[in-house]
């Protein structure tokens, strides 16, 4: 999934949000962690805050609801206290 993403001022600092191709970037939707790989998101060049385009959030939400539609599934170990 690719999208046009235009640089803009960060909402949290004086940095500039620039488009990057996400590799193994996680987003939490509906209580589920969805990994993004090969999608364009925005990332501040100063503070590192991530910005997710609506199309990416909608796709992640769809995969959270229908995990069988995911490109692949990984298992992540969890440490709980």
Coordinates of N, CA, C and O in Angstrom, one line a residue, residues 32-71:
X32 N -5.7 -4.7 19.4 CA -4.8 -5.6 18.7 C -3.6 -4.9 18.1 O -3.7 -3.7 17.6
X33 N -2.4 -5.5 18.1 CA -1.2 -4.9 17.5 C -1.1 -5.4 16.1 O -1.1 -6.6 15.9
X34 N -1.1 -4.5 15.1 CA -0.9 -4.8 13.7 C 0.4 -4.3 13.3 O 0.7 -3.1 13.5
X35 N 1.2 -5.1 12.6 CA 2.5 -4.7 12.1 C 2.3 -4.2 10.7 O 1.6 -4.8 9.9
X36 N 3.0 -3.0 10.4 CA 3.0 -2.5 9.1 C 4.3 -2.7 8.4 O 5.4 -2.6 9.0
X37 N 4.3 -3.1 7.2 CA 5.5 -3.4 6.4 C 5.3 -3.0 5.0 O 4.5 -3.4 4.3
X38 N 6.1 -2.0 4.6 CA 6.1 -1.5 3.2 C 5.0 -0.5 2.9 O 4.6 -0.2 1.8
X39 N 4.4 0.2 4.0 CA 3.4 1.2 3.8 C 4.0 2.6 4.1 O 5.0 2.7 4.9
X40 N 3.5 3.6 3.5 CA 4.0 5.0 3.7 C 3.3 5.6 4.9 O 2.1 5.6 4.9
X41 N 4.1 6.0 5.9 CA 3.6 6.8 7.0 C 4.4 8.1 7.1 O 5.4 8.2 6.4
X42 N 4.0 8.9 8.0 CA 4.8 10.1 8.3 C 5.6 10.0 9.6 O 5.1 9.3 10.5
X43 N 6.8 10.5 9.7 CA 7.6 10.5 10.9 C 8.3 11.8 11.0 O 8.9 12.3 10.1
X44 N 8.2 12.4 12.2 CA 8.9 13.6 12.5 C 10.4 13.4 12.5 O 10.9 12.5 13.2
X45 N 11.1 14.3 11.8 CA 12.6 14.2 11.8 C 13.2 14.7 13.0 O 14.4 14.6 13.2
X46 N 12.4 15.3 14.0 CA 13.0 15.7 15.2 C 12.7 14.9 16.4 O 13.5 14.4 17.1
X47 N 11.4 14.7 16.7 CA 10.9 14.0 17.9 C 10.6 12.5 17.6 O 10.4 11.7 18.5
X48 N 10.4 12.2 16.3 CA 10.1 10.8 15.9 C 8.7 10.4 16.0 O 8.3 9.2 15.8
X49 N 7.8 11.4 16.3 CA 6.3 11.0 16.4 C 5.9 10.5 15.0 O 6.3 11.0 14.0
X50 N 5.0 9.5 15.0 CA 4.6 8.8 13.8 C 3.1 9.3 13.5 O 2.3 9.5 14.4
X51 N 2.9 9.5 12.2 CA 1.6 9.9 11.7 C 1.1 8.9 10.7 O 1.9 8.5 9.8
X52 N -0.1 8.3 10.9 CA -0.6 7.3 10.1 C -1.7 7.9 9.2 O -2.7 8.4 9.7
X53 N -1.6 7.8 7.9 CA -2.7 8.2 7.0 C -4.0 7.4 7.3 O -3.9 6.2 7.7
X54 N -5.1 8.0 7.0 CA -6.4 7.3 7.2 C -6.5 6.0 6.5 O -7.0 5.0 7.1
X55 N -6.0 5.9 5.3 CA -6.0 4.6 4.6 C -5.3 3.5 5.3 O -5.7 2.4 5.3
X56 N -4.1 3.9 5.9 CA -3.3 2.9 6.6 C -4.1 2.5 7.9 O -4.1 1.3 8.2
X57 N -4.7 3.4 8.6 CA -5.4 3.1 9.8 C -6.6 2.2 9.5 O -6.9 1.2 10.1
X58 N -7.3 2.5 8.4 CA -8.5 1.7 7.9 C -8.0 0.3 7.6 O -8.7 -0.7 7.9
X59 N -6.9 0.2 6.9 CA -6.4 -1.2 6.5 C -6.0 -2.0 7.7 O -6.3 -3.2 7.8
X60 N -5.4 -1.3 8.7 CA -5.0 -2.0 9.9 C -6.2 -2.4 10.7 O -6.2 -3.5 11.3
X61 N -7.2 -1.6 10.7 CA -8.5 -1.9 11.4 C -9.1 -3.1 10.8 O -9.6 -4.0 11.4
X62 N -9.1 -3.2 9.5 CA -9.7 -4.3 8.7 C -8.9 -5.6 9.0 O -9.6 -6.6 9.3
X63 N -7.6 -5.5 9.1 CA -6.8 -6.7 9.5 C -7.1 -7.1 10.9 O -7.1 -8.3 11.2
X64 N -7.2 -6.1 11.8 CA -7.5 -6.5 13.2 C -8.9 -7.2 13.3 O -9.0 -8.1 14.1
X65 N -9.8 -6.8 12.5 CA -11.1 -7.5 12.5 C -11.1 -8.8 11.8 O -11.9 -9.7 12.1
X66 N -10.3 -8.9 10.7 CA -10.2 -10.1 9.9 C -8.8 -10.6 9.7 O -8.2 -10.4 8.7
X67 N -8.2 -11.2 10.8 CA -6.8 -11.5 10.7 C -6.4 -12.5 9.6 O -5.3 -12.5 9.1
X68 N -7.4 -13.2 9.1 CA -7.1 -14.1 8.0 C -6.7 -13.4 6.7 O -6.2 -14.0 5.7
X69 N -7.0 -12.1 6.6 CA -6.7 -11.3 5.5 C -5.3 -10.7 5.5 O -4.8 -10.0 4.6
X70 N -4.6 -10.9 6.6 CA -3.2 -10.4 6.8 C -2.3 -11.1 5.8 O -2.4 -12.2 5.4
X71 N -1.3 -10.3 5.3 CA -0.3 -10.9 4.4 C 0.5 -12.0 5.1 O 0.8 -13.0 4.4

